Amino acid sequence: STWEVGEFYSLANRSRRTRRPFNLAVPSVGRMVRVFVYGTLKKGQPNYSHMINGVHGTSQFQGRGLTVEKYPLVIAGKYNIPYLLNNPGKGHRVTGEIYFVDDQMLQFLDEFEGCPNMYQRIPVRVEVLEWENKNSTSEGTSANKNTLECYVYSTTTYQPEWIHLPYYDNYDSFGKHNLLYVLRESRE
């Protein structure tokens, strides 16, 4: 079988720290894993080109999704960076995009997101809203509302005051918040 199996600590019950299996690999695609992007890597956002240019590995858009749990999605810092704070149960269910990525792209995303210092890559449950490839099913989904596990980049290393910033359910760098994301090449 091409399924890769790992373990993670249940985010839903942090106090007991129960272990349970998870599987983010896609058996029909091989060594690719699911990633859920909610910020500047989405279509139409400032860093989307990294997802499609092929220089950093392979990514395949699969569809749109919504986190099953609520999370605080904030825009913070002098560069207006979107952060998904790893504080499940607070905030909103967050809308984003589901991609299959290969090992090379996953390694690039880890570096791009400053993992593990700035962001941490964690598995989260995502409800599938739209699936791109109508000829295939979203393999690995559960019977519960068509949900699946995806990696997401969230952070536990944030400034305490960020928890009091406005929460968003769907990030758009060009949104009404007027907090335009500053590209890395434009930063001081």
C-alpha positions as YAML, in Angstrom:
chain: A
units: angstrom
residues:
- id: 1
  name: SER
  ca: [0.00, 0.00, 0.00]
- id: 2
  name: THR
  ca: [1.20, 3.53, -0.71]
- id: 3
  name: TRP
  ca: [-0.54, 4.99, 2.35]
- id: 4
  name: GLU
  ca: [1.86, 6.77, 4.68]
- id: 5
  name: VAL
  ca: [0.79, 6.45, 8.27]
- id: 6
  name: GLY
  ca: [1.70, 8.80, 11.10]
- id: 7
  name: GLU
  ca: [0.41, 9.79, 14.46]
- id: 8
  name: PHE
  ca: [-0.58, 13.05, 16.03]
- id: 9
  name: TYR
  ca: [-1.92, 14.27, 19.30]
- id: 10
  name: SER
  ca: [-5.61, 15.03, 19.22]
- id: 11
  name: LEU
  ca: [-6.12, 18.78, 19.03]
- id: 12
  name: ALA
  ca: [-9.68, 18.38, 20.23]
- id: 13
  name: ASN
  ca: [-8.61, 17.06, 23.60]
- id: 14
  name: ARG
  ca: [-5.23, 18.54, 24.44]
- id: 15
  name: SER
  ca: [-5.57, 17.86, 28.15]
- id: 16
  name: ARG
  ca: [-5.51, 14.09, 27.71]
- id: 17
  name: ARG
  ca: [-3.04, 14.08, 24.79]
- id: 18
  name: THR
  ca: [-4.50, 10.94, 23.27]
- id: 19
  name: ARG
  ca: [-2.70, 9.42, 20.30]
- id: 20
  name: ARG
  ca: [-4.62, 8.43, 17.22]
- id: 21
  name: PRO
  ca: [-3.56, 7.51, 13.70]
- id: 22
  name: PHE
  ca: [-3.87, 9.82, 10.75]
- id: 23
  name: ASN
  ca: [-3.17, 9.46, 7.10]
- id: 24
  name: LEU
  ca: [-2.51, 12.40, 4.83]
- id: 25
  name: ALA
  ca: [-1.08, 10.56, 1.84]
- id: 26
  name: VAL
  ca: [-3.22, 9.85, -1.17]
- id: 27
  name: PRO
  ca: [-3.02, 6.19, -2.24]
- id: 28
  name: SER
  ca: [-3.78, 6.76, -5.94]
- id: 29
  name: VAL
  ca: [-1.25, 9.59, -6.29]
- id: 30
  name: GLY
  ca: [1.67, 8.03, -4.42]
- id: 31
  name: ARG
  ca: [3.91, 10.07, -2.18]
- id: 32
  name: MET
  ca: [1.80, 13.19, -2.23]
- id: 33
  name: VAL
  ca: [0.10, 14.61, 0.85]
- id: 34
  name: ARG
  ca: [-2.79, 16.99, 1.37]
- id: 35
  name: VAL
  ca: [-2.14, 20.59, 2.37]
- id: 36
  name: PHE
  ca: [-4.82, 23.16, 3.23]
- id: 37
  name: VAL
  ca: [-3.82, 26.76, 2.41]
- id: 38
  name: TYR
  ca: [-5.82, 29.69, 3.77]
- id: 39
  name: GLY
  ca: [-3.64, 32.76, 3.14]
- id: 40
  name: THR
  ca: [-1.23, 34.21, 0.60]
- id: 41
  name: LEU
  ca: [-0.78, 30.86, -1.21]
- id: 42
  name: LYS
  ca: [-4.42, 30.68, -2.36]
- id: 43
  name: LYS
  ca: [-5.49, 31.44, -5.93]
- id: 44
  name: GLY
  ca: [-5.51, 35.19, -6.58]
- id: 45
  name: GLN
  ca: [-3.25, 35.93, -3.60]
- id: 46
  name: PRO
  ca: [0.30, 37.36, -3.60]
- id: 47
  name: ASN
  ca: [2.23, 34.07, -3.19]
- id: 48
  name: TYR
  ca: [0.04, 31.81, -5.32]
- id: 49
  name: SER
  ca: [2.75, 31.63, -8.01]
- id: 50
  name: HIS
  ca: [4.80, 29.41, -5.66]
- id: 51
  name: MET
  ca: [2.03, 26.81, -5.80]
- id: 52
  name: ILE
  ca: [1.92, 26.59, -9.60]
- id: 53
  name: ASN
  ca: [5.35, 27.42, -11.05]
- id: 54
  name: GLY
  ca: [6.75, 23.88, -10.61]
- id: 55
  name: VAL
  ca: [10.17, 25.16, -9.51]
- id: 56
  name: HIS
  ca: [9.68, 23.97, -5.93]
- id: 57
  name: GLY
  ca: [7.98, 20.66, -6.67]
- id: 58
  name: THR
  ca: [4.52, 19.56, -7.64]
- id: 59
  name: SER
  ca: [1.20, 20.75, -6.29]
- id: 60
  name: GLN
  ca: [-2.23, 19.85, -7.62]
- id: 61
  name: PHE
  ca: [-5.27, 21.92, -6.71]
- id: 62
  name: GLN
  ca: [-8.04, 19.59, -5.54]
- id: 63
  name: GLY
  ca: [-10.76, 21.83, -4.23]
- id: 64
  name: ARG
  ca: [-12.01, 24.25, -1.64]
- id: 65
  name: GLY
  ca: [-12.56, 23.44, 1.99]
- id: 66
  name: LEU
  ca: [-13.49, 24.73, 5.41]
- id: 67
  name: THR
  ca: [-11.83, 23.81, 8.70]
- id: 68
  name: VAL
  ca: [-14.10, 21.62, 10.81]
- id: 69
  name: GLU
  ca: [-12.97, 23.40, 13.97]
- id: 70
  name: LYS
  ca: [-12.91, 27.14, 14.50]
- id: 71
  name: TYR
  ca: [-9.52, 28.89, 14.55]
- id: 72
  name: PRO
  ca: [-8.47, 32.53, 14.97]
- id: 73
  name: LEU
  ca: [-7.21, 33.73, 11.57]
- id: 74
  name: VAL
  ca: [-5.57, 37.12, 12.10]
- id: 75
  name: ILE
  ca: [-3.51, 39.59, 10.07]
- id: 76
  name: ALA
  ca: [-0.53, 40.74, 12.10]
- id: 77
  name: GLY
  ca: [2.87, 42.41, 12.08]
- id: 78
  name: LYS
  ca: [4.25, 45.24, 9.99]
- id: 79
  name: TYR
  ca: [4.05, 43.07, 6.85]
- id: 80
  name: ASN
  ca: [0.35, 42.18, 7.33]
- id: 81
  name: ILE
  ca: [0.94, 38.43, 7.38]
- id: 82
  name: PRO
  ca: [-2.05, 36.10, 7.83]
- id: 83
  name: TYR
  ca: [-1.62, 33.75, 10.79]
- id: 84
  name: LEU
  ca: [-3.83, 30.84, 11.77]
- id: 85
  name: LEU
  ca: [-3.37, 30.77, 15.53]
- id: 86
  name: ASN
  ca: [-3.27, 27.23, 16.89]
- id: 87
  name: ASN
  ca: [-6.07, 27.86, 19.34]
- id: 88
  name: PRO
  ca: [-8.87, 25.50, 18.22]
- id: 89
  name: GLY
  ca: [-12.40, 26.42, 19.24]
- id: 90
  name: LYS
  ca: [-11.85, 30.20, 19.01]
- id: 91
  name: GLY
  ca: [-12.49, 32.33, 15.96]
- id: 92
  name: HIS
  ca: [-14.21, 31.05, 12.82]
- id: 93
  name: ARG
  ca: [-14.22, 28.04, 10.57]
- id: 94
  name: VAL
  ca: [-11.64, 29.06, 7.98]
- id: 95
  name: THR
  ca: [-12.07, 28.76, 4.21]
- id: 96
  name: GLY
  ca: [-9.13, 27.69, 2.08]
- id: 97
  name: GLU
  ca: [-7.88, 25.45, -0.72]
- id: 98
  name: ILE
  ca: [-6.86, 21.80, -0.69]
- id: 99
  name: TYR
  ca: [-3.76, 20.73, -2.63]
- id: 100
  name: PHE
  ca: [-1.90, 17.47, -3.11]
- id: 101
  name: VAL
  ca: [1.83, 18.23, -2.86]
- id: 102
  name: ASP
  ca: [4.90, 16.07, -3.35]
- id: 103
  name: ASP
  ca: [7.80, 15.78, -0.89]
- id: 104
  name: GLN
  ca: [9.80, 18.50, -2.65]
- id: 105
  name: MET
  ca: [6.91, 20.99, -2.47]
- id: 106
  name: LEU
  ca: [6.21, 20.05, 1.15]
- id: 107
  name: GLN
  ca: [9.85, 20.74, 2.02]
- id: 108
  name: PHE
  ca: [9.66, 24.08, 0.18]
- id: 109
  name: LEU
  ca: [6.44, 25.01, 2.02]
- id: 110
  name: ASP
  ca: [8.09, 24.15, 5.35]
- id: 111
  name: GLU
  ca: [10.96, 26.50, 4.52]
- id: 112
  name: PHE
  ca: [8.68, 29.19, 3.05]
- id: 113
  name: GLU
  ca: [6.46, 29.14, 6.15]
- id: 114
  name: GLY
  ca: [9.43, 29.18, 8.54]
- id: 115
  name: CYS
  ca: [8.47, 25.80, 9.96]
- id: 116
  name: PRO
  ca: [8.88, 25.01, 12.83]
- id: 117
  name: ASN
  ca: [9.82, 28.44, 14.26]
- id: 118
  name: MET
  ca: [7.26, 30.82, 12.72]
- id: 119
  name: TYR
  ca: [4.59, 28.26, 11.76]
- id: 120
  name: GLN
  ca: [4.09, 24.64, 12.69]
- id: 121
  name: ARG
  ca: [2.72, 22.09, 10.21]
- id: 122
  name: ILE
  ca: [-0.14, 20.24, 11.88]
- id: 123
  name: PRO
  ca: [-2.94, 17.97, 10.67]
- id: 124
  name: VAL
  ca: [-6.46, 19.39, 10.80]
- id: 125
  name: ARG
  ca: [-9.84, 18.13, 9.70]
- id: 126
  name: VAL
  ca: [-11.27, 19.95, 6.65]
- id: 127
  name: GLU
  ca: [-14.79, 19.79, 5.24]
- id: 128
  name: VAL
  ca: [-14.74, 19.57, 1.44]
- id: 129
  name: LEU
  ca: [-16.87, 22.34, -0.10]
- id: 130
  name: GLU
  ca: [-16.00, 21.77, -3.78]
- id: 131
  name: TRP
  ca: [-13.91, 19.04, -5.36]
- id: 132
  name: GLU
  ca: [-12.11, 20.02, -8.59]
- id: 133
  name: ASN
  ca: [-11.72, 16.65, -10.29]
- id: 134
  name: LYS
  ca: [-15.28, 15.48, -10.89]
- id: 135
  name: ASN
  ca: [-14.00, 12.08, -12.14]
- id: 136
  name: SER
  ca: [-12.42, 11.16, -8.81]
- id: 137
  name: THR
  ca: [-13.63, 11.20, -5.28]
- id: 138
  name: SER
  ca: [-11.91, 12.96, -2.46]
- id: 139
  name: GLU
  ca: [-10.18, 9.77, -1.33]
- id: 140
  name: GLY
  ca: [-9.63, 9.46, 2.35]
- id: 141
  name: THR
  ca: [-12.73, 11.43, 3.26]
- id: 142
  name: SER
  ca: [-14.86, 10.31, 6.15]
- id: 143
  name: ALA
  ca: [-18.58, 9.73, 5.96]
- id: 144
  name: ASN
  ca: [-19.01, 12.67, 8.34]
- id: 145
  name: LYS
  ca: [-19.87, 15.63, 6.05]
- id: 146
  name: ASN
  ca: [-17.20, 14.65, 3.51]
- id: 147
  name: THR
  ca: [-14.25, 15.64, 5.68]
- id: 148
  name: LEU
  ca: [-10.58, 14.77, 5.36]
- id: 149
  name: GLU
  ca: [-7.27, 15.38, 7.09]
- id: 150
  name: CYS
  ca: [-4.88, 17.95, 5.65]
- id: 151
  name: TYR
  ca: [-1.69, 19.55, 6.83]
- id: 152
  name: VAL
  ca: [-2.05, 23.23, 7.65]
- id: 153
  name: TYR
  ca: [0.51, 25.80, 8.75]
- id: 154
  name: SER
  ca: [-0.59, 27.36, 12.02]
- id: 155
  name: THR
  ca: [1.33, 29.00, 14.81]
- id: 156
  name: THR
  ca: [1.68, 28.67, 18.55]
- id: 157
  name: THR
  ca: [4.50, 31.23, 18.59]
- id: 158
  name: TYR
  ca: [2.56, 34.46, 18.40]
- id: 159
  name: GLN
  ca: [2.46, 37.71, 20.33]
- id: 160
  name: PRO
  ca: [-0.12, 37.57, 23.17]
- id: 161
  name: GLU
  ca: [-1.98, 40.61, 21.81]
- id: 162
  name: TRP
  ca: [-2.67, 38.84, 18.50]
- id: 163
  name: ILE
  ca: [-5.46, 36.85, 20.15]
- id: 164
  name: HIS
  ca: [-7.35, 40.17, 20.44]
- id: 165
  name: LEU
  ca: [-7.00, 41.13, 16.75]
- id: 166
  name: PRO
  ca: [-10.02, 40.78, 14.42]
- id: 167
  name: TYR
  ca: [-10.66, 37.20, 13.27]
- id: 168
  name: TYR
  ca: [-11.32, 36.38, 9.62]
- id: 169
  name: ASP
  ca: [-12.99, 33.36, 8.04]
- id: 170
  name: ASN
  ca: [-11.62, 33.89, 4.53]
- id: 171
  name: TYR
  ca: [-8.31, 35.69, 3.96]
- id: 172
  name: ASP
  ca: [-7.94, 38.12, 1.07]
- id: 173
  name: SER
  ca: [-4.84, 40.33, 0.91]
- id: 174
  name: PHE
  ca: [-6.86, 42.88, -1.03]
- id: 175
  name: GLY
  ca: [-9.87, 42.81, 1.32]
- id: 176
  name: LYS
  ca: [-11.84, 45.56, 3.04]
- id: 177
  name: HIS
  ca: [-9.48, 45.41, 6.03]
- id: 178
  name: ASN
  ca: [-6.95, 47.52, 4.04]
- id: 179
  name: LEU
  ca: [-4.05, 45.43, 5.38]
- id: 180
  name: LEU
  ca: [-2.23, 44.72, 2.13]
- id: 181
  name: TYR
  ca: [0.32, 41.89, 2.47]
- id: 182
  name: VAL
  ca: [3.92, 43.02, 1.93]
- id: 183
  name: LEU
  ca: [5.85, 40.66, -0.36]
- id: 184
  name: ARG
  ca: [9.22, 39.43, 0.95]
- id: 185
  name: GLU
  ca: [11.13, 41.17, -1.82]
- id: 186
  name: SER
  ca: [9.52, 44.48, -0.80]
- id: 187
  name: ARG
  ca: [10.34, 44.23, 2.90]
- id: 188
  name: GLU
  ca: [12.98, 46.35, 4.60]
...
